[in-house]
Amino acid sequence: MRMREVFELKDKDVMGRIGRLKTAHGVIETPAILPVVRPGADASRLRKFGAQIIITNAYLIYRSPELRNQARDLGVHRLLGWDGALMTDSGSYQLYEYRAIEVENSEIVRFQQEIGSDIGVPLDIPSSIYISHSRARAELDRTLNRLREARELIDDERDGMILAGTIQGSIYPDLREYAAREASRIGFDLYPIGGVVPLMEQYRYGDLVRVILHSKINLEPSAPIHLFGAGHPMVFALAVALGCDLFDSAAYALYASDGRYLSPSGTYFIEKMEYLPCSCPVCSERSPEDLRSDKDLLADHNLYTSFEEIRRIKEAIREKRLWELVQMRVRSHPSLLEGLKSAVSFADLIERFDPISKTSFFYSGPESSRRPEVIRYSNRLDRFELGGTVLITTERVLKQLNIEHDHLFLLKPPFGPYPVELSETYPVGPSEIPKTPDHEAMVVAGSNVRRLIELNPDVRFIIACEQEWKGYIGDIEKGQVEVVWV
Ligand code: GUN
Ligand code: ZN
């Protein structure tokens, strides 16, 4: 466990946060995108998009004797024409693509430090998503040995380089948890989650979410997390909501070379477009035809829209509306929706991170019924001290009937019964729900009615509500419970 304060949290929502990461070339605000810059290219043009930090591949520099010497002489910042923060990757990705590379872990780690990288990465092994558990475990053990070896070589403070400890483990939850526990034990100031590019390429977002969360479970909550290879703006909101802080993106260029026009709500093919649904400096002055004939323009648009999405996410975190943004974004693709479904099965974990009080709760689809606030409310139903007769009713029925009671609970999906005294309190009070709640909200509300009754076996309950509730609490009448259908 390391005690240096390189990462400071400014604000948070769900498991996402706005943070400040201190590097030797300045403080960067997260969530942040690191555009991938090829060795030899000029990075200075990336400023105009709002980039504060970039990433390049130290192995590709190392492999070319000319670039290697230049980088050693000038430093990697001058080599790329960039005076801001800069991360280098180690060649692990080449290892994944071509299964072999010609450099040792210790050599490439030292090289990153020599050329003045602000964040360096050991030569982790990105395991395939198709290998057996035992093989993934063996590769993970090699990765962990390399992390240990790198840790012995680099002292972040002395060497001016943050060393990152990448989490591998293929798609196996226990291996991801083990990797995170061991990497934390070795101690890093930044933890990338690796080996996930194939999951994203294949739209396996349910698996991606599980990989992220099983890694997060055993990492220090306050440590910054990099999601390796995530460059499509439509996944940023979900990934940030699960606690990812940094994204490296080659996607803006790769997609552009393939004629793909990115947007936070999905991908368009520039070949087929007649209109440009974006107001970035590229799109506001050009036609689809211009972008078809100039792939650099298309790449620029892809970057503008990616940075815009990051700003939108930050504002959502400030306003405590990130969950709602995620619900909108996952509608871009059914596989992303699957990702959110997989995330809500970790509701208890997310609940532990989510700040307690916000100003609003907008019900924006069935997943709202599994929001941390709703889970937390259900978990706290045992906190009410009740006696005598409890009336559970809806606001509308309350105005029509006059029933004697000692405690008054109002019914509001998805929370279910809440004491009238909490009407002004977050989350129940300021929650905005549609007049006709959906099935999921009614199910959760109904189950909370049952729970409240079970928790108070000596209390008499009178439930007075509309027929719509019959499908959810129709069978509840017995002994201590009387029901009045209105
Ligand atoms: N780039 C994309 N995926 C990975 C990964 O798993 N490890 C490293 N070091 N770089 C990557
Ligand atoms: Zn645009």
Coordinates of C-alpha atoms and ligand atoms in Angstrom, one line a residue:
M1 CA 0.0 0.0 0.0
R2 CA 1.4 3.4 -1.0
M3 CA 0.8 6.6 0.8
R4 CA 1.7 9.2 -1.7
E5 CA -1.0 11.7 -2.6
V6 CA -0.9 11.7 -6.4
F7 CA -4.6 11.5 -6.8
E8 CA -7.1 13.8 -5.1
L9 CA -10.8 13.5 -5.4
K10 CA -12.8 16.6 -6.1
D11 CA -16.3 15.3 -6.6
K12 CA -18.1 11.9 -7.1
D13 CA -21.2 10.3 -8.2
V14 CA -22.1 6.6 -8.5
M15 CA -18.6 5.0 -8.6
G16 CA -17.3 7.8 -10.8
R17 CA -15.3 10.8 -9.8
I18 CA -13.7 14.0 -10.8
G19 CA -10.1 13.8 -9.7
R20 CA -6.7 15.5 -10.0
L21 CA -3.7 13.4 -10.9
K22 CA -0.3 14.9 -10.2
T23 CA 2.4 14.1 -12.7
A24 CA 5.9 15.5 -13.3
H25 CA 4.4 17.6 -16.1
G26 CA 1.5 19.1 -14.4
V27 CA -1.8 18.2 -12.7
I28 CA -4.4 16.7 -15.0
E29 CA -8.1 16.5 -14.3
T30 CA -9.9 13.2 -14.6
P31 CA -11.8 11.6 -16.2
A32 CA -9.4 12.2 -19.0
I33 CA -8.7 10.9 -22.5
L34 CA -5.2 10.2 -23.5
P35 CA -5.0 10.4 -27.3
V36 CA -2.6 7.8 -28.7
V37 CA 0.2 9.5 -30.6
R38 CA 2.5 7.5 -32.9
P39 CA 6.2 8.0 -32.2
G40 CA 7.5 10.5 -34.6
A41 CA 4.2 12.4 -35.0
D42 CA 3.7 15.9 -33.7
A43 CA 1.5 15.9 -30.7
S44 CA 1.2 19.7 -30.2
R45 CA -2.0 19.9 -32.4
L46 CA -3.8 17.8 -29.7
R47 CA -4.1 20.8 -27.4
K48 CA -6.9 22.3 -29.4
F49 CA -9.2 19.4 -28.5
G50 CA -8.6 19.9 -24.8
A51 CA -6.0 17.1 -24.3
Q52 CA -4.0 17.5 -21.1
I53 CA -2.2 14.2 -21.4
I54 CA -1.2 11.9 -24.2
I55 CA 0.0 8.3 -24.5
T56 CA 2.6 6.9 -26.8
N57 CA 4.2 3.5 -27.2
A58 CA 7.7 3.2 -25.7
Y59 CA 8.3 -0.1 -27.4
L60 CA 7.9 1.4 -30.9
I61 CA 10.4 4.1 -29.9
Y62 CA 12.8 1.6 -28.5
R63 CA 12.6 -0.7 -31.5
S64 CA 13.8 2.0 -33.9
P65 CA 17.5 2.8 -33.2
E66 CA 17.0 6.3 -34.5
L67 CA 14.0 7.1 -32.4
R68 CA 15.6 5.4 -29.4
N69 CA 18.6 7.6 -29.5
Q70 CA 16.6 10.7 -30.1
A71 CA 14.3 9.9 -27.2
R72 CA 17.3 9.3 -25.0
D73 CA 18.9 12.6 -26.0
L74 CA 15.9 14.8 -26.1
G75 CA 13.4 13.1 -23.9
V76 CA 10.1 11.8 -25.1
H77 CA 8.3 15.1 -24.6
R78 CA 10.5 16.9 -27.0
L79 CA 10.5 14.0 -29.4
L80 CA 6.8 14.4 -29.7
G81 CA 6.5 18.1 -29.4
W82 CA 4.4 17.9 -26.2
D83 CA 5.1 19.7 -23.0
G84 CA 2.2 18.4 -21.0
A85 CA 1.7 15.1 -19.1
L86 CA 2.7 12.0 -21.1
M87 CA 2.2 8.3 -20.5
T88 CA 4.1 5.5 -22.3
D89 CA 2.9 2.0 -22.9
S90 CA 5.4 -0.9 -22.8
G91 CA 4.7 -2.9 -25.9
S92 CA 2.3 -5.3 -24.1
Y93 CA -0.2 -4.6 -26.9
Q94 CA 2.3 -5.7 -29.5
L95 CA 2.9 -8.7 -27.3
Y96 CA -0.8 -9.5 -27.5
E97 CA -1.0 -8.9 -31.3
Y98 CA 2.1 -10.8 -32.3
R99 CA 2.8 -13.0 -29.2
A100 CA 6.4 -12.1 -29.1
I101 CA 8.5 -8.9 -28.8
E102 CA 12.2 -8.3 -28.4
V103 CA 12.6 -6.5 -25.1
E104 CA 12.8 -7.6 -21.5
N105 CA 10.5 -6.1 -18.9
S106 CA 13.3 -4.5 -16.9
E107 CA 14.7 -3.0 -20.0
I108 CA 11.5 -1.4 -21.3
V109 CA 10.6 -0.1 -17.8
R110 CA 14.0 1.5 -17.4
F111 CA 13.8 2.9 -20.9
Q112 CA 10.5 4.6 -20.1
Q113 CA 12.1 6.2 -17.1
E114 CA 15.2 7.3 -19.1
I115 CA 13.2 9.1 -21.7
G116 CA 11.3 11.0 -19.1
S117 CA 7.8 9.4 -19.3
D118 CA 5.4 10.7 -16.6
I119 CA 3.6 7.4 -16.4
G120 CA 5.2 4.2 -17.3
V121 CA 3.8 0.7 -17.7
P122 CA 5.6 -2.7 -17.1
L123 CA 5.4 -5.4 -19.8
D124 CA 2.2 -7.0 -18.6
I125 CA 0.7 -10.0 -20.6
P126 CA -2.7 -9.2 -22.0
S127 CA -4.3 -12.7 -21.8
S128 CA -6.7 -13.8 -24.5
I129 CA -10.3 -13.9 -23.6
Y130 CA -10.5 -17.5 -24.9
I131 CA -7.9 -19.3 -22.8
S132 CA -8.5 -21.7 -20.0
H133 CA -8.5 -20.6 -16.4
S134 CA -5.2 -22.4 -15.6
R135 CA -3.4 -20.8 -18.5
A136 CA -4.8 -17.4 -17.6
R137 CA -3.6 -18.0 -14.1
A138 CA -0.1 -18.9 -15.3
E139 CA 0.1 -15.7 -17.5
L140 CA -1.2 -13.6 -14.6
D141 CA 1.5 -14.9 -12.4
R142 CA 4.1 -13.9 -14.9
T143 CA 2.5 -10.5 -15.2
L144 CA 2.6 -10.1 -11.4
N145 CA 6.3 -11.1 -11.3
R146 CA 7.0 -8.4 -13.9
L147 CA 5.0 -5.9 -11.8
R148 CA 7.2 -6.8 -8.8
E149 CA 10.4 -6.5 -10.8
A150 CA 9.3 -3.1 -12.2
R151 CA 8.4 -2.0 -8.7
E152 CA 11.9 -2.8 -7.5
L153 CA 13.4 -0.7 -10.3
I154 CA 11.3 2.4 -10.1
D155 CA 10.7 4.7 -7.1
D156 CA 8.0 7.0 -8.4
E157 CA 9.2 10.0 -6.3
R158 CA 12.9 9.5 -6.9
D159 CA 12.5 8.7 -10.6
G160 CA 9.7 11.2 -11.4
M161 CA 7.6 8.6 -13.1
I162 CA 4.3 7.1 -11.9
L163 CA 4.6 3.3 -12.4
A164 CA 1.3 1.7 -13.3
G165 CA 0.3 -1.8 -12.1
T166 CA -1.9 -3.4 -14.8
I167 CA -4.6 -5.8 -13.8
Q168 CA -4.9 -8.9 -16.0
G169 CA -6.8 -12.2 -15.6
S170 CA -8.7 -12.7 -18.8
I171 CA -12.5 -13.0 -18.1
Y172 CA -12.2 -14.9 -14.9
P173 CA -13.6 -13.0 -11.9
D174 CA -11.5 -14.7 -9.3
L175 CA -8.3 -14.0 -11.3
R176 CA -9.2 -10.3 -11.7
E177 CA -9.9 -10.1 -7.9
Y178 CA -6.6 -11.9 -7.2
A179 CA -4.7 -9.7 -9.6
A180 CA -6.1 -6.6 -8.0
R181 CA -5.3 -7.8 -4.5
E182 CA -1.7 -8.7 -5.4
A183 CA -1.1 -5.5 -7.4
S184 CA -2.3 -3.5 -4.4
R185 CA 0.0 -5.4 -2.2
I186 CA 2.9 -4.5 -4.5
G187 CA 1.7 -0.9 -4.4
F188 CA 1.1 1.4 -7.3
D189 CA -0.2 4.9 -7.7
L190 CA -2.2 4.0 -10.8
Y191 CA -3.9 0.8 -11.9
P192 CA -4.8 0.1 -15.5
I193 CA -7.3 -2.6 -16.4
G194 CA -5.9 -4.5 -19.3
G195 CA -6.8 -7.2 -21.7
V196 CA -10.2 -5.8 -22.5
V197 CA -9.8 -4.6 -26.1
P198 CA -11.2 -7.8 -27.5
L199 CA -14.3 -7.5 -25.3
M200 CA -14.9 -4.0 -26.6
E201 CA -14.3 -5.0 -30.2
Q202 CA -16.9 -7.7 -29.8
Y203 CA -19.3 -5.6 -27.9
R204 CA -19.2 -7.9 -24.9
Y205 CA -20.0 -5.2 -22.5
G206 CA -21.6 -7.5 -19.9
D207 CA -18.2 -9.2 -19.6
L208 CA -16.4 -5.8 -19.7
V209 CA -18.4 -4.6 -16.7
R210 CA -17.7 -7.7 -14.7
V211 CA -14.0 -7.5 -15.5
I212 CA -14.0 -3.8 -14.3
L213 CA -15.9 -4.4 -11.2
H214 CA -14.1 -7.6 -10.1
S215 CA -10.9 -5.6 -10.5
K216 CA -12.2 -2.6 -8.6
I217 CA -13.4 -4.8 -5.7
N218 CA -9.8 -5.3 -4.4
L219 CA -8.2 -2.0 -5.4
E220 CA -8.0 1.0 -3.1
P221 CA -11.1 3.0 -3.8
S222 CA -9.0 6.2 -3.9
A223 CA -6.6 4.9 -6.6
P224 CA -6.9 6.2 -10.1
I225 CA -7.9 3.5 -12.7
H226 CA -7.1 3.5 -16.4
L227 CA -9.2 1.5 -18.8
F228 CA -6.8 0.3 -21.5
G229 CA -8.0 0.7 -25.1
A230 CA -11.4 2.2 -24.4
G231 CA -11.8 4.9 -27.0
H232 CA -15.4 5.0 -28.1
P233 CA -17.3 7.9 -26.6
M234 CA -20.4 5.7 -26.1
V235 CA -18.7 3.7 -23.4
F236 CA -17.2 6.5 -21.4
A237 CA -20.2 7.3 -19.2
L238 CA -20.7 3.7 -18.2
A239 CA -17.0 3.1 -17.6
V240 CA -16.7 6.3 -15.5
A241 CA -19.7 5.3 -13.5
L242 CA -17.9 2.1 -12.6
G243 CA -14.8 4.0 -11.4
C244 CA -12.6 4.3 -14.4
D245 CA -10.6 7.6 -14.6
L246 CA -8.4 7.4 -17.7
F247 CA -8.9 6.3 -21.2
D248 CA -6.4 5.9 -24.0
S249 CA -7.8 6.4 -27.4
A250 CA -6.5 5.2 -30.7
A251 CA -10.1 4.8 -31.7
Y252 CA -10.5 8.3 -33.0
A253 CA -7.9 7.6 -35.7
L254 CA -8.5 3.9 -36.3
Y255 CA -12.2 4.4 -36.7
A256 CA -11.6 7.4 -39.0
S257 CA -9.4 5.4 -41.3
D258 CA -12.4 3.0 -41.5
G259 CA -14.8 5.8 -42.4
R260 CA -16.5 5.7 -39.0
Y261 CA -18.0 8.9 -37.5
L262 CA -18.2 8.5 -33.8
S263 CA -20.9 9.9 -31.5
P264 CA -21.7 9.3 -27.9
S265 CA -24.8 7.5 -29.0
G266 CA -23.1 5.2 -31.5
T267 CA -21.2 5.0 -34.7
Y268 CA -22.2 6.3 -38.2
F269 CA -20.6 5.4 -41.5
I270 CA -19.5 8.6 -43.2
E271 CA -20.2 7.0 -46.6
K272 CA -23.9 6.9 -45.8
M273 CA -24.3 10.2 -44.0
E274 CA -26.2 13.1 -45.5
Y275 CA -26.2 15.3 -42.3
L276 CA -23.6 15.9 -39.6
P277 CA -25.3 15.8 -36.2
C278 CA -22.5 17.7 -34.4
S279 CA -21.4 21.3 -33.9
C280 CA -17.7 20.8 -33.4
P281 CA -15.4 23.1 -35.3
V282 CA -15.1 20.5 -38.0
C283 CA -18.8 19.6 -38.5
S284 CA -20.2 23.1 -38.1
E285 CA -18.4 24.3 -41.3
R286 CA -18.4 21.2 -43.4
S287 CA -20.5 18.6 -45.2
P288 CA -20.3 14.8 -45.0
E289 CA -18.6 14.9 -48.4
D290 CA -15.7 17.0 -47.0
L291 CA -15.2 14.3 -44.2
R292 CA -15.4 11.5 -46.7
S293 CA -12.6 13.0 -48.8
D294 CA -10.4 13.9 -45.8
K295 CA -10.0 11.2 -43.1
D296 CA -8.0 13.6 -40.9
L297 CA -11.1 15.8 -40.6
L298 CA -13.0 12.7 -39.7
A299 CA -10.4 11.9 -37.0
D300 CA -10.6 15.4 -35.7
H301 CA -14.4 15.2 -35.3
N302 CA -14.0 11.9 -33.5
L303 CA -11.6 13.6 -31.0
Y304 CA -13.8 16.6 -30.5
T305 CA -16.8 14.5 -29.8
S306 CA -14.9 12.3 -27.4
F307 CA -13.6 15.3 -25.4
E308 CA -17.1 16.8 -25.4
E309 CA -18.5 13.6 -23.9
I310 CA -15.9 13.7 -21.1
R311 CA -16.9 17.3 -20.3
R312 CA -20.6 16.2 -20.3
I313 CA -19.7 13.3 -17.9
K314 CA -17.9 15.7 -15.6
E315 CA -20.8 18.0 -15.5
A316 CA -23.1 15.1 -14.8
I317 CA -20.9 14.1 -11.9
R318 CA -21.1 17.6 -10.5
E319 CA -24.9 17.6 -10.8
K320 CA -25.1 14.0 -9.4
R321 CA -26.9 13.0 -12.6
L322 CA -24.3 10.4 -13.9
W323 CA -26.6 7.4 -13.5
E324 CA -29.2 9.2 -15.7
L325 CA -26.6 9.9 -18.3
V326 CA -25.5 6.3 -18.3
Q327 CA -29.1 5.2 -18.8
M328 CA -29.3 7.4 -21.8
R329 CA -26.0 6.2 -23.3
V330 CA -26.6 2.5 -22.9
R331 CA -29.6 2.8 -25.2
S332 CA -27.1 3.4 -28.0
H333 CA -26.6 -0.4 -28.4
P334 CA -28.3 -3.5 -26.9
S335 CA -24.9 -4.8 -25.8
L336 CA -24.3 -1.6 -23.8
L337 CA -27.6 -2.1 -22.2
E338 CA -26.4 -5.6 -21.3
G339 CA -23.4 -3.9 -19.7
L340 CA -25.7 -1.8 -17.4
K341 CA -27.7 -4.9 -16.6
S342 CA -24.6 -6.6 -15.6
A343 CA -23.6 -3.5 -13.5
V344 CA -26.9 -3.5 -11.6
S345 CA -26.2 -7.0 -10.4
F346 CA -23.4 -5.4 -8.5
A347 CA -25.8 -2.9 -7.0
D348 CA -24.5 -3.5 -3.4
L349 CA -21.0 -2.7 -4.4
I350 CA -22.0 0.4 -6.3
E351 CA -24.1 1.4 -3.3
R352 CA -21.0 1.5 -1.1
F353 CA -19.4 4.1 -3.3
D354 CA -22.3 6.3 -4.2
P355 CA -22.6 9.6 -2.3
I356 CA -25.6 9.6 -0.1
S357 CA -27.3 12.9 -0.9
K358 CA -28.1 14.5 -4.2
T359 CA -30.6 17.1 -5.2
S360 CA -32.7 15.1 -7.6
F361 CA -33.7 11.6 -8.6
F362 CA -35.1 11.2 -12.1
Y363 CA -36.7 7.9 -12.9
S364 CA -35.4 7.2 -16.4
G365 CA -36.1 3.6 -17.2
P366 CA -36.3 0.2 -15.5
E367 CA -32.6 0.3 -14.4
S368 CA -33.6 3.2 -12.1
S369 CA -35.2 0.6 -9.9
R370 CA -31.7 -0.8 -9.2
R371 CA -30.1 2.6 -8.5
P372 CA -27.9 2.7 -5.4
E373 CA -30.4 5.0 -3.7
V374 CA -33.2 2.4 -4.1
I375 CA -31.0 -0.4 -2.8
R376 CA -30.0 1.7 0.1
Y377 CA -33.6 2.6 0.9
S378 CA -34.6 -1.1 0.9
N379 CA -31.7 -2.0 3.2
R380 CA -32.8 0.6 5.7
L381 CA -36.4 -0.3 6.0
D382 CA -35.5 -1.9 9.4
R383 CA -34.6 1.5 10.8
F384 CA -38.2 2.6 11.5
E385 CA -39.6 2.2 15.0
L386 CA -43.2 1.4 14.6
G387 CA -46.1 0.6 16.9
G388 CA -49.9 0.6 16.8
T389 CA -51.5 1.0 13.4
V390 CA -49.5 1.9 10.3
L391 CA -51.4 3.2 7.3
I392 CA -49.7 2.6 3.9
T393 CA -51.5 4.6 1.2
T394 CA -50.9 6.7 -1.9
E395 CA -51.2 10.5 -2.0
R396 CA -54.3 10.3 -4.1
V397 CA -56.1 7.8 -1.9
L398 CA -55.1 9.7 1.2
K399 CA -57.2 12.7 0.0
Q400 CA -60.3 10.4 -0.5
L401 CA -60.3 8.3 2.6
N402 CA -60.1 9.0 6.3
I403 CA -58.4 6.1 8.1
E404 CA -57.2 6.3 11.7
H405 CA -53.5 5.5 12.1
D406 CA -50.4 6.0 14.4
H407 CA -47.9 6.2 11.5
L408 CA -48.5 7.3 7.9
F409 CA -46.5 5.8 5.1
L410 CA -47.0 6.9 1.5
L411 CA -46.4 4.6 -1.5
K412 CA -44.1 5.7 -4.2
P413 CA -42.4 3.4 -6.8
P414 CA -39.7 2.3 -6.8
F415 CA -39.1 3.0 -3.1
G416 CA -42.4 1.6 -1.9
P417 CA -43.6 2.7 1.5
Y418 CA -41.9 5.8 3.1
P419 CA -42.9 7.7 6.2
V420 CA -44.6 11.0 5.4
E421 CA -41.9 12.7 7.5
L422 CA -39.4 11.8 4.7
S423 CA -41.4 13.6 2.0
E424 CA -38.8 16.3 1.7
T425 CA -35.7 14.1 2.1
Y426 CA -33.5 12.6 -0.6
P427 CA -34.0 10.3 -2.3
V428 CA -37.7 9.7 -1.9
G429 CA -38.8 13.3 -1.7
P430 CA -37.1 14.8 -4.7
S431 CA -37.6 11.8 -6.9
E432 CA -39.4 12.5 -10.1
I433 CA -41.3 9.4 -11.4
P434 CA -43.6 9.0 -14.4
K435 CA -47.4 9.1 -13.5
T436 CA -47.6 5.5 -14.8
P437 CA -44.6 3.7 -13.2
D438 CA -43.1 0.8 -15.0
H439 CA -43.3 -2.9 -13.9
E440 CA -39.8 -2.9 -12.4
A441 CA -40.6 0.1 -10.2
M442 CA -43.8 -1.5 -9.0
V443 CA -42.1 -4.9 -8.3
V444 CA -39.5 -3.2 -6.1
A445 CA -42.1 -1.1 -4.3
G446 CA -44.3 -4.1 -3.7
S447 CA -41.4 -6.1 -2.3
N448 CA -40.5 -3.3 0.1
V449 CA -44.1 -3.3 1.3
R450 CA -43.7 -6.9 2.2
R451 CA -40.4 -6.3 3.8
L452 CA -41.7 -3.6 6.0
I453 CA -44.5 -5.8 7.2
E454 CA -42.2 -8.8 7.9
L455 CA -39.8 -6.5 9.8
N456 CA -42.7 -5.4 12.1
P457 CA -44.7 -8.6 13.1
D458 CA -46.4 -6.9 16.0
V459 CA -47.7 -3.9 14.1
R460 CA -51.1 -3.7 12.5
F461 CA -51.0 -2.5 8.9
I462 CA -53.8 -1.0 6.8
I463 CA -53.0 -0.7 3.1
A464 CA -55.3 1.5 1.1
C465 CA -54.4 1.8 -2.5
E466 CA -55.5 1.7 -6.2
Q467 CA -56.3 -1.5 -8.0
E468 CA -53.0 -1.1 -10.0
W469 CA -51.2 -2.4 -7.0
K470 CA -53.1 -5.7 -7.0
G471 CA -50.5 -7.5 -9.2
Y472 CA -47.8 -6.6 -6.8
I473 CA -49.3 -6.9 -3.3
G474 CA -52.7 -8.5 -4.1
D475 CA -52.0 -11.5 -1.8
I476 CA -50.7 -9.6 1.2
E477 CA -53.9 -9.5 3.3
K478 CA -53.6 -11.8 6.3
G479 CA -53.5 -11.6 10.1
Q480 CA -51.8 -8.2 10.8
V481 CA -52.6 -6.8 7.4
E482 CA -55.9 -5.3 6.1
V483 CA -56.2 -4.1 2.6
V484 CA -58.7 -1.6 1.1
W485 CA -58.7 -1.5 -2.7
V486 CA -59.8 1.9 -4.0
Ligands
GUN1 N1 -3.2 -1.6 -24.5 C1 -4.4 -2.2 -24.7 N2 -4.6 -3.3 -23.9 C2 -3.5 -3.3 -23.1 C3 -3.1 -4.1 -22.0 O1 -3.7 -5.1 -21.6 N3 -1.8 -3.9 -21.5 C4 -1.1 -2.8 -21.9 N4 0.1 -2.6 -21.3 N5 -1.4 -2.0 -22.9 C5 -2.6 -2.2 -23.5
ZN2 ZN -18.1 17.1 -35.2

